[in-house]
Coordinates of C-alpha atoms in Angstrom, one line a residue:
Chain A
X438 CA -0.4 0.0 0.1
X439 CA 2.6 2.7 0.9
X440 CA 4.5 1.7 -2.0
X441 CA 2.3 1.9 -4.4
X442 CA 1.4 5.8 -2.9
X443 CA 5.5 6.0 -3.1
X444 CA 5.3 5.2 -6.8
X445 CA 2.4 7.3 -7.6
X446 CA 4.0 10.5 -6.1
X447 CA 7.3 9.1 -8.1
X448 CA 5.4 9.3 -11.4
X449 CA 4.0 12.4 -10.5
X450 CA 6.6 14.6 -9.4
X451 CA 9.1 13.4 -12.3
X452 CA 6.0 14.3 -14.2
X453 CA 6.0 17.5 -12.9
X454 CA 9.6 18.3 -13.1
X455 CA 10.1 16.8 -16.2
X456 CA 7.5 19.3 -18.1
X457 CA 9.6 22.3 -15.4
X458 CA 12.5 21.5 -16.9
X459 CA 10.8 21.7 -20.5
X460 CA 8.9 24.6 -19.7
X461 CA 12.5 26.4 -18.3
X462 CA 13.9 24.7 -21.6
X463 CA 11.7 26.4 -24.7
X464 CA 12.0 29.9 -22.5
X465 CA 15.7 29.4 -22.7
X466 CA 15.6 29.1 -26.2
X467 CA 12.3 31.4 -27.0
X468 CA 14.4 34.3 -25.0
X469 CA 11.1 35.1 -23.1
X470 CA 8.7 33.7 -20.7
X471 CA 7.3 30.6 -22.6
X472 CA 5.6 27.7 -20.1
X473 CA 3.0 27.0 -22.4
X474 CA 5.0 26.0 -25.6
X475 CA 5.6 22.6 -24.2
X476 CA 2.3 21.5 -23.5
X477 CA 0.8 23.2 -26.5
X478 CA 3.7 21.4 -27.9
X479 CA 2.4 18.2 -26.8
X480 CA -0.8 18.1 -27.9
X481 CA 0.0 19.3 -31.3
X482 CA 2.0 16.0 -31.2
X483 CA -1.5 13.9 -29.5
X484 CA -3.4 14.6 -32.5
X485 CA -0.6 14.5 -35.4
X486 CA -0.8 11.5 -37.6
X487 CA 2.6 8.9 -37.7
X488 CA 4.4 9.3 -40.6
X489 CA 5.8 6.4 -42.3
X490 CA 9.2 5.5 -43.3
X491 CA 9.6 2.6 -46.1
X492 CA 10.0 -0.7 -44.2
X493 CA 10.5 0.1 -40.8
X494 CA 11.3 -2.3 -37.7
X495 CA 8.3 -1.5 -36.1
X496 CA 8.5 -3.5 -32.5
X497 CA 12.3 -2.7 -32.3
X498 CA 11.0 1.0 -32.4
X499 CA 8.4 0.2 -30.1
X500 CA 10.6 -1.0 -27.7
X501 CA 13.0 1.9 -27.9
X502 CA 10.5 4.8 -27.4
X503 CA 8.5 3.2 -24.3
X504 CA 12.0 1.9 -23.3
X505 CA 13.8 5.7 -22.8
X506 CA 11.3 6.9 -19.6
X507 CA 10.6 3.2 -18.5
X508 CA 14.3 3.1 -18.0
X509 CA 14.5 6.4 -16.6
X510 CA 11.9 6.2 -14.5
X511 CA 12.9 2.7 -13.2
X512 CA 15.5 4.1 -12.3
X513 CA 14.4 6.8 -10.2
X514 CA 12.9 4.2 -8.2
X515 CA 16.2 3.8 -5.8
X516 CA 15.5 7.7 -5.2
X517 CA 14.6 8.5 -2.3
X518 CA 12.1 11.6 -2.0
X519 CA 12.4 12.9 1.9
X520 CA 12.8 9.8 3.8
X521 CA 11.9 6.5 1.7
X522 CA 12.5 5.1 -2.2
X523 CA 10.0 3.3 -4.0
X524 CA 12.6 0.5 -3.5
X525 CA 15.3 1.1 -1.1
X526 CA 17.2 -1.9 -2.4
X527 CA 20.4 -2.5 -1.1
X528 CA 22.6 -2.2 -4.5
X529 CA 20.3 0.8 -5.3
X530 CA 23.5 3.0 -6.7
X531 CA 24.3 -0.2 -8.7
X532 CA 20.6 -1.0 -9.7
X533 CA 20.6 2.9 -11.2
X534 CA 23.9 2.6 -13.4
X535 CA 21.9 -0.6 -14.9
X536 CA 18.6 1.0 -15.7
X537 CA 20.4 3.7 -16.9
X538 CA 22.5 2.2 -19.2
X539 CA 19.1 1.1 -21.3
X540 CA 19.2 4.5 -22.7
X541 CA 22.4 3.0 -24.9
X542 CA 19.2 -0.2 -25.9
X543 CA 16.8 2.6 -26.0
X544 CA 18.0 5.7 -28.4
X545 CA 19.9 2.3 -30.4
X546 CA 16.7 0.5 -31.2
X547 CA 14.6 4.1 -32.1
X548 CA 18.1 5.1 -34.6
X549 CA 17.9 2.0 -36.0
X550 CA 14.2 0.9 -36.8
X551 CA 12.9 3.8 -38.0
X552 CA 15.3 3.0 -41.3
X553 CA 16.8 6.0 -41.7
X554 CA 20.4 7.4 -42.1
X555 CA 20.4 10.8 -39.8
X556 CA 19.0 8.7 -36.8
X557 CA 21.1 5.8 -37.5
X558 CA 24.1 8.4 -37.5
X559 CA 22.7 9.7 -34.1
X560 CA 22.5 6.1 -32.9
X561 CA 25.5 5.2 -33.5
X562 CA 27.2 8.7 -32.1
X563 CA 25.0 7.9 -28.6
X564 CA 27.0 4.2 -28.2
X565 CA 30.2 6.8 -28.7
X566 CA 29.7 8.9 -26.3
X567 CA 28.0 6.3 -23.8
X568 CA 31.7 4.1 -23.9
X569 CA 33.4 7.8 -23.0
X570 CA 31.4 8.8 -20.3
X571 CA 30.7 5.1 -18.9
X572 CA 33.8 4.8 -17.0
X573 CA 34.0 8.5 -15.6
X574 CA 30.5 7.9 -14.1
X575 CA 30.6 4.5 -12.8
X576 CA 33.8 6.2 -10.6
X577 CA 32.1 8.5 -9.4
X578 CA 29.0 6.9 -8.7
X579 CA 31.7 4.7 -7.1
X580 CA 33.1 7.4 -4.8
X581 CA 29.9 8.1 -3.6
X582 CA 29.5 4.6 -2.3
X583 CA 33.1 3.8 -1.0
X584 CA 32.4 7.5 0.6
X585 CA 29.6 5.6 2.6
X586 CA 30.3 2.2 2.0
X587 CA 27.7 1.2 1.1
X588 CA 25.6 0.6 -2.1
X589 CA 22.7 1.7 0.0
X590 CA 21.5 4.8 -1.9
X591 CA 19.8 5.8 1.8
X592 CA 23.2 4.6 3.4
X593 CA 24.9 7.1 1.1
X594 CA 22.8 10.2 2.3
X595 CA 23.4 8.8 6.4
X596 CA 26.3 9.1 5.5
X597 CA 26.6 12.9 4.6
X598 CA 25.1 14.0 7.4
X599 CA 28.5 15.7 8.3
X600 CA 29.6 17.3 5.1
X601 CA 28.1 16.6 1.6
X602 CA 29.8 14.1 -0.7
X603 CA 30.2 17.1 -3.1
X604 CA 32.1 19.3 -0.8
X605 CA 34.6 16.8 -0.3
X606 CA 34.2 14.9 -3.3
X607 CA 34.1 17.8 -5.5
X608 CA 36.0 15.8 -8.7
X609 CA 33.4 12.9 -8.7
X610 CA 30.5 15.5 -8.3
X611 CA 31.5 17.5 -11.1
X612 CA 32.1 14.6 -13.1
X613 CA 28.9 12.9 -12.1
X614 CA 26.9 16.8 -13.3
X615 CA 29.3 15.9 -16.7
X616 CA 28.1 12.3 -17.1
X617 CA 24.4 13.4 -16.7
X618 CA 24.7 15.9 -19.2
X619 CA 26.0 13.0 -21.7
X620 CA 23.0 10.5 -20.3
X621 CA 20.9 12.7 -21.0
X622 CA 22.8 13.7 -24.6
X623 CA 21.4 17.3 -23.2
X624 CA 23.3 20.2 -23.9
X625 CA 27.4 20.1 -24.8
X626 CA 27.0 16.2 -25.4
X627 CA 24.2 16.6 -28.0
X628 CA 25.8 14.8 -30.8
X629 CA 23.0 11.9 -30.9
X630 CA 20.8 14.6 -31.9
X631 CA 22.5 17.4 -33.5
X632 CA 21.2 19.6 -35.4
X633 CA 23.8 18.7 -37.6
X634 CA 22.3 15.5 -38.4
X635 CA 18.5 16.6 -39.0
X636 CA 18.4 15.7 -35.5
X637 CA 19.4 13.0 -35.5
X638 CA 18.0 10.1 -33.5
X639 CA 14.1 10.9 -33.3
X640 CA 14.2 13.0 -36.3
X641 CA 12.0 10.2 -38.2
X642 CA 9.5 9.9 -35.3
X643 CA 6.1 12.0 -35.6
X644 CA 3.2 12.5 -33.2
X645 CA 2.9 10.5 -30.0
X646 CA 5.9 8.4 -30.2
X647 CA 7.8 11.9 -30.6
X648 CA 6.9 13.2 -27.8
X649 CA 7.1 9.9 -25.7
X650 CA 10.4 10.5 -26.8
X651 CA 11.1 14.0 -25.4
X652 CA 9.1 13.3 -22.3
X653 CA 11.5 10.5 -22.1
X654 CA 14.4 12.7 -22.9
X655 CA 13.4 15.3 -20.0
X656 CA 12.6 12.4 -17.7
X657 CA 15.6 11.3 -18.0
X658 CA 17.6 14.6 -17.6
X659 CA 15.2 14.9 -14.3
X660 CA 16.0 11.4 -12.8
X661 CA 20.2 12.5 -13.4
X662 CA 20.1 15.7 -11.0
X663 CA 17.7 14.0 -8.5
X664 CA 20.3 11.4 -8.1
X665 CA 22.9 14.0 -7.7
X666 CA 21.1 15.4 -4.5
X667 CA 20.7 11.6 -2.5
X668 CA 24.9 11.1 -3.9
X669 CA 26.2 13.9 -3.2
X670 CA 23.8 17.1 -2.0
X671 CA 23.2 15.1 1.2
X672 CA 20.2 14.0 0.4
X673 CA 17.0 15.2 2.4
X674 CA 19.6 16.9 4.9
X675 CA 18.4 20.9 5.6
X676 CA 16.9 23.1 8.7
X677 CA 14.0 24.3 8.9
X678 CA 12.5 22.8 6.4
X679 CA 11.0 18.2 5.5
X680 CA 13.5 16.0 3.7
X681 CA 10.9 15.8 1.0
X682 CA 10.7 19.6 0.1
X683 CA 15.1 20.0 0.8
X684 CA 15.3 16.6 -1.8
X685 CA 12.8 18.4 -4.0
X686 CA 14.8 22.2 -4.0
X687 CA 17.9 20.5 -4.8
X688 CA 16.7 18.6 -7.7
X689 CA 14.8 21.3 -8.6
X690 CA 18.4 23.5 -8.9
X691 CA 20.5 20.6 -10.6
X692 CA 17.9 20.4 -13.1
X693 CA 17.9 24.2 -13.7
X694 CA 21.3 24.7 -14.1
X695 CA 22.1 21.8 -16.2
X696 CA 19.0 22.7 -18.1
X697 CA 20.6 26.0 -18.1
X698 CA 24.3 24.8 -19.3
X699 CA 22.7 22.9 -22.2
X700 CA 22.2 26.3 -23.4
X701 CA 25.1 28.4 -22.2
X702 CA 28.3 25.0 -23.7
X703 CA 28.9 24.1 -27.6
X704 CA 28.7 20.8 -27.8
X705 CA 31.3 18.3 -28.2
X706 CA 32.5 16.4 -30.9
X707 CA 32.2 12.9 -29.7
X708 CA 36.3 11.7 -30.8
X709 CA 37.1 14.7 -28.6
X710 CA 35.2 14.4 -25.9
X711 CA 36.2 11.0 -25.8
X712 CA 39.8 11.7 -25.7
X713 CA 39.1 14.3 -22.5
X714 CA 36.9 11.7 -20.1
X715 CA 40.2 8.7 -21.3
X716 CA 42.7 10.6 -20.1
X717 CA 41.7 13.8 -18.5
X718 CA 38.2 12.5 -16.8
X719 CA 38.7 9.2 -16.2
X720 CA 42.5 9.6 -14.0
X721 CA 41.1 12.4 -12.2
X722 CA 37.8 10.8 -10.7
X723 CA 40.2 7.9 -9.7
X724 CA 42.5 9.8 -8.1
X725 CA 39.7 11.3 -6.1
X726 CA 38.6 7.3 -5.1
X727 CA 41.9 7.2 -3.9
X728 CA 41.6 10.1 -1.6
X729 CA 37.9 8.8 -0.7
X730 CA 39.7 5.5 -0.2
X731 CA 42.5 7.3 2.3
X732 CA 40.2 9.2 4.3
X733 CA 37.5 6.2 4.6
X734 CA 40.3 4.5 5.8
Chain B
X217 CA 9.1 -21.4 -2.3
X218 CA 6.5 -21.7 -4.7
X219 CA 6.9 -18.3 -6.4
X220 CA 10.5 -18.6 -7.2
X221 CA 10.4 -21.6 -8.5
X222 CA 7.4 -20.5 -10.8
X223 CA 10.1 -17.1 -11.4
X224 CA 12.7 -19.8 -12.3
X225 CA 10.8 -21.4 -15.1
X226 CA 9.3 -18.5 -15.9
X227 CA 13.4 -16.8 -16.5
X228 CA 14.7 -19.9 -18.1
X229 CA 11.5 -20.5 -20.8
X230 CA 12.2 -16.6 -21.6
X231 CA 16.2 -17.0 -22.4
X232 CA 16.0 -20.7 -23.8
X233 CA 12.8 -19.0 -26.3
X234 CA 14.7 -15.9 -26.9
X235 CA 17.9 -17.6 -27.7
X236 CA 16.1 -19.6 -30.6
X237 CA 14.6 -15.9 -31.9
X238 CA 18.3 -15.7 -32.1
X239 CA 18.9 -17.9 -34.9
X240 CA 15.3 -17.7 -36.3
X241 CA 15.1 -14.1 -37.2
X242 CA 16.1 -12.4 -40.5
X243 CA 17.2 -9.4 -38.7
X244 CA 20.8 -8.8 -37.2
X245 CA 19.5 -5.8 -34.9
X246 CA 17.0 -8.3 -33.7
X247 CA 18.9 -10.9 -33.4
X248 CA 21.4 -8.7 -31.1
X249 CA 18.1 -7.9 -28.9
X250 CA 17.1 -11.3 -28.8
X251 CA 20.1 -12.4 -27.2
X252 CA 20.5 -9.4 -24.8
X253 CA 16.4 -10.8 -23.8
X254 CA 18.7 -13.8 -23.3
X255 CA 21.4 -12.3 -21.2
X256 CA 19.2 -10.6 -18.5
X257 CA 16.9 -13.1 -18.2
X258 CA 19.3 -15.4 -17.4
X259 CA 21.2 -12.0 -15.2
X260 CA 17.7 -11.9 -13.3
X261 CA 18.1 -15.8 -12.2
X262 CA 19.9 -14.5 -10.0
X263 CA 17.9 -12.3 -7.6
X264 CA 16.1 -15.5 -6.9
X265 CA 19.5 -16.7 -5.1
X266 CA 19.9 -13.2 -3.5
X267 CA 22.8 -11.9 -5.1
X268 CA 21.4 -8.8 -6.5
X269 CA 24.2 -7.3 -7.0
X270 CA 25.6 -10.0 -9.2
X271 CA 22.3 -9.6 -11.2
X272 CA 22.6 -6.5 -11.4
X273 CA 26.2 -6.4 -12.6
X274 CA 25.0 -8.5 -14.8
X275 CA 22.4 -6.1 -16.3
X276 CA 24.6 -3.7 -17.3
X277 CA 27.3 -5.5 -18.5
X278 CA 25.3 -7.1 -20.8
X279 CA 23.7 -3.9 -22.4
X280 CA 26.4 -2.0 -22.8
X281 CA 27.9 -4.9 -24.4
X282 CA 25.8 -6.4 -26.8
X283 CA 25.6 -2.9 -27.9
X284 CA 28.5 -2.5 -28.8
X285 CA 28.2 -5.8 -30.1
X286 CA 25.4 -4.6 -31.8
X287 CA 28.3 -2.3 -33.9
X288 CA 29.9 -5.1 -34.8
X289 CA 28.0 -7.7 -35.6
X290 CA 26.4 -5.5 -37.8
X291 CA 29.5 -4.0 -39.4
X292 CA 31.1 -7.7 -40.3
X293 CA 27.3 -8.5 -41.8
X294 CA 27.4 -9.9 -45.6
X295 CA 24.8 -6.9 -46.4
X296 CA 26.2 -4.2 -44.3
X297 CA 23.3 -2.1 -44.0
X298 CA 21.2 -5.2 -42.1
X299 CA 18.4 -3.5 -43.7
X300 CA 17.9 -7.1 -46.2
X301 CA 16.3 -10.5 -44.1
X302 CA 19.0 -12.4 -43.6
X303 CA 19.7 -15.6 -42.2
X304 CA 21.4 -16.2 -39.0
X305 CA 22.0 -20.1 -39.9
X306 CA 24.9 -21.7 -42.3
X307 CA 26.0 -25.1 -42.5
X308 CA 22.5 -26.5 -41.7
X309 CA 23.4 -30.0 -41.5
X310 CA 26.5 -29.4 -39.6
X311 CA 25.1 -27.1 -37.8
X312 CA 22.6 -29.0 -36.0
X313 CA 24.5 -32.2 -35.6
X314 CA 27.3 -30.1 -34.1
X315 CA 24.6 -28.2 -31.7
X316 CA 23.4 -31.9 -30.6
X317 CA 26.1 -33.4 -29.4
X318 CA 27.2 -30.2 -27.6
X319 CA 23.2 -30.1 -26.0
X320 CA 23.3 -34.1 -24.9
X321 CA 27.3 -33.6 -23.6
X322 CA 26.5 -30.6 -21.5
X323 CA 23.1 -32.4 -20.4
X324 CA 24.8 -35.4 -19.5
X325 CA 27.2 -34.0 -17.5
X326 CA 24.4 -32.2 -15.3
X327 CA 22.4 -35.6 -15.0
X328 CA 25.8 -37.3 -13.6
X329 CA 27.9 -34.8 -11.7
X330 CA 27.6 -35.7 -8.2
X331 CA 26.2 -31.8 -7.2
X332 CA 27.3 -31.6 -3.2
X333 CA 24.1 -30.9 -1.3
X334 CA 23.4 -27.6 0.7
X335 CA 26.0 -26.5 3.5
X336 CA 24.7 -23.6 5.6
X337 CA 22.6 -21.1 5.3
X338 CA 22.4 -17.6 3.1
X339 CA 25.0 -14.6 4.9
X340 CA 22.9 -12.0 5.7
X341 CA 24.8 -9.6 3.1
X342 CA 25.1 -11.9 0.2
X343 CA 26.7 -8.9 -1.3
X344 CA 30.5 -8.6 1.4
X345 CA 30.3 -12.5 1.3
X346 CA 30.7 -12.9 -2.9
X347 CA 33.3 -9.8 -2.6
X348 CA 35.0 -11.7 0.2
X349 CA 34.6 -15.1 -1.2
X350 CA 35.8 -13.8 -4.5
X351 CA 38.4 -11.2 -3.7
X352 CA 39.6 -12.4 0.2
X353 CA 43.0 -12.3 0.8
X354 CA 44.1 -11.6 -2.7
X355 CA 42.4 -7.9 -2.6
X356 CA 45.8 -5.9 -2.9
X357 CA 46.5 -8.0 -6.1
X358 CA 43.4 -7.8 -7.3
X359 CA 43.1 -3.8 -7.1
X360 CA 46.4 -3.3 -8.4
X361 CA 45.3 -5.9 -11.3
X362 CA 42.4 -4.0 -12.0
X363 CA 44.6 -0.7 -11.9
X364 CA 46.9 -2.2 -14.9
X365 CA 44.3 -3.3 -16.8
X366 CA 42.3 -0.2 -17.1
X367 CA 45.9 1.5 -17.4
X368 CA 46.1 -0.9 -20.2
X369 CA 42.8 0.3 -22.0
X370 CA 43.3 4.0 -22.1
X371 CA 46.9 3.3 -23.4
X372 CA 45.5 0.9 -26.0
X373 CA 42.7 3.9 -26.9
X374 CA 45.5 6.9 -26.8
X375 CA 47.2 4.6 -29.3
X376 CA 45.0 3.9 -31.5
X377 CA 43.9 7.3 -31.5
X378 CA 46.8 9.4 -31.9
X379 CA 47.3 9.8 -36.0
X380 CA 43.2 9.3 -36.1
X381 CA 41.8 11.4 -39.2
X382 CA 39.3 13.8 -37.2
X383 CA 42.0 14.6 -35.3
X384 CA 43.6 16.6 -37.6
X385 CA 42.8 20.4 -38.1
X386 CA 42.9 19.3 -41.7
X387 CA 45.2 17.9 -44.4
X388 CA 48.7 18.6 -44.3
X389 CA 48.0 19.7 -40.8
X390 CA 48.3 18.0 -37.1
X391 CA 45.9 17.9 -34.4
X392 CA 46.8 21.3 -32.9
X393 CA 47.0 22.9 -36.4
X394 CA 50.9 22.8 -37.3
X395 CA 51.7 21.9 -40.6
X396 CA 53.2 18.5 -40.8

């Protein structure tokens, strides 16, 4: 019973936050307050007829399109909203990681299944990006888990009672934020959906399919931001307000930062990003793990 | 107990069925994802023996690995884009013979092995126990080897991409824009 309520609350919170991110994104893009634009766009897409490409692989497309929001929501299940998560797994950090790599599958499936060049290019680009961001991302998650001595997200939160991990693991936190952008193919890591390939992966999606894809992308960005809160920003800890509201405030802050950064930073080419992650981020975050390991010992 | 048994046989059936699907489908992409489904079902069975960590780790690794595999499987296909129907089976008669022989061998092995009876009870924290049994007294060696493998991977990438054709600023220029 309690879990069902928590799941409904989680879904509602994700929907509101993702819609808020879309509204903020639209406002930044338009240079004016454009809160209604995403809703109008959603309504338009709902009534738009599907455009069909020649010989698409429809089952794979359906799996890919529905998989994107699905993995985002499943990844969010281990994140505590206030005090409790929907599923407080003993290895929640690994679960989060496991669900979030599902994005690789979703994007490649969409890119492949519509039988069109640009989406395919986008799909392959995301796999290359995945190879670039995944290792630093995993090491950033491991830093937080190592600092807490546990893979349970609630324990990671509890370990930050004295000092937030973001404060004494700044490298891991920065790497996490970069990988969060890459995970949601957002801002500087948007080559998979870049304008240079006519929109990339979702280029041939139309109507409800495109709506689900866009909603999935904003949800993914929301979940990536929300995960930074229990992992690095002390979870629901804070003065005066109850834990759920602190979780919400911090999530909104990270989400707003990521959306804003998406409009301020230029796109990084995949091969350059690969060099940067493997030659700079991985050694940096390994040193961070060493420091954390010594402190914990 | 019964729920566990039902879950096991369901996952086993899914694993075998999607394994079969790999060879009956006419598209490399579908074959890849059928194989992924099979591996995920196998990974989920670890949940039934309380090894959540291993289970999720298998999911992470298999999803990443199969997606990279997809790139290579499509790349080495006879029709490059893989957009035409194709068959995943070659040399049917030989394949049937070899597959049957291997199946019989493994099945006989399973039936004839004297499996040990269970001793003791599951530990309260199977993840920790697993780590200790795998690493145990060799923890330091394992960690050093792990870092060495990672350093080798990074070095290999560096060597492989050093003179990539996209790393230059143009013809007769190196990656930093100097004339060569």
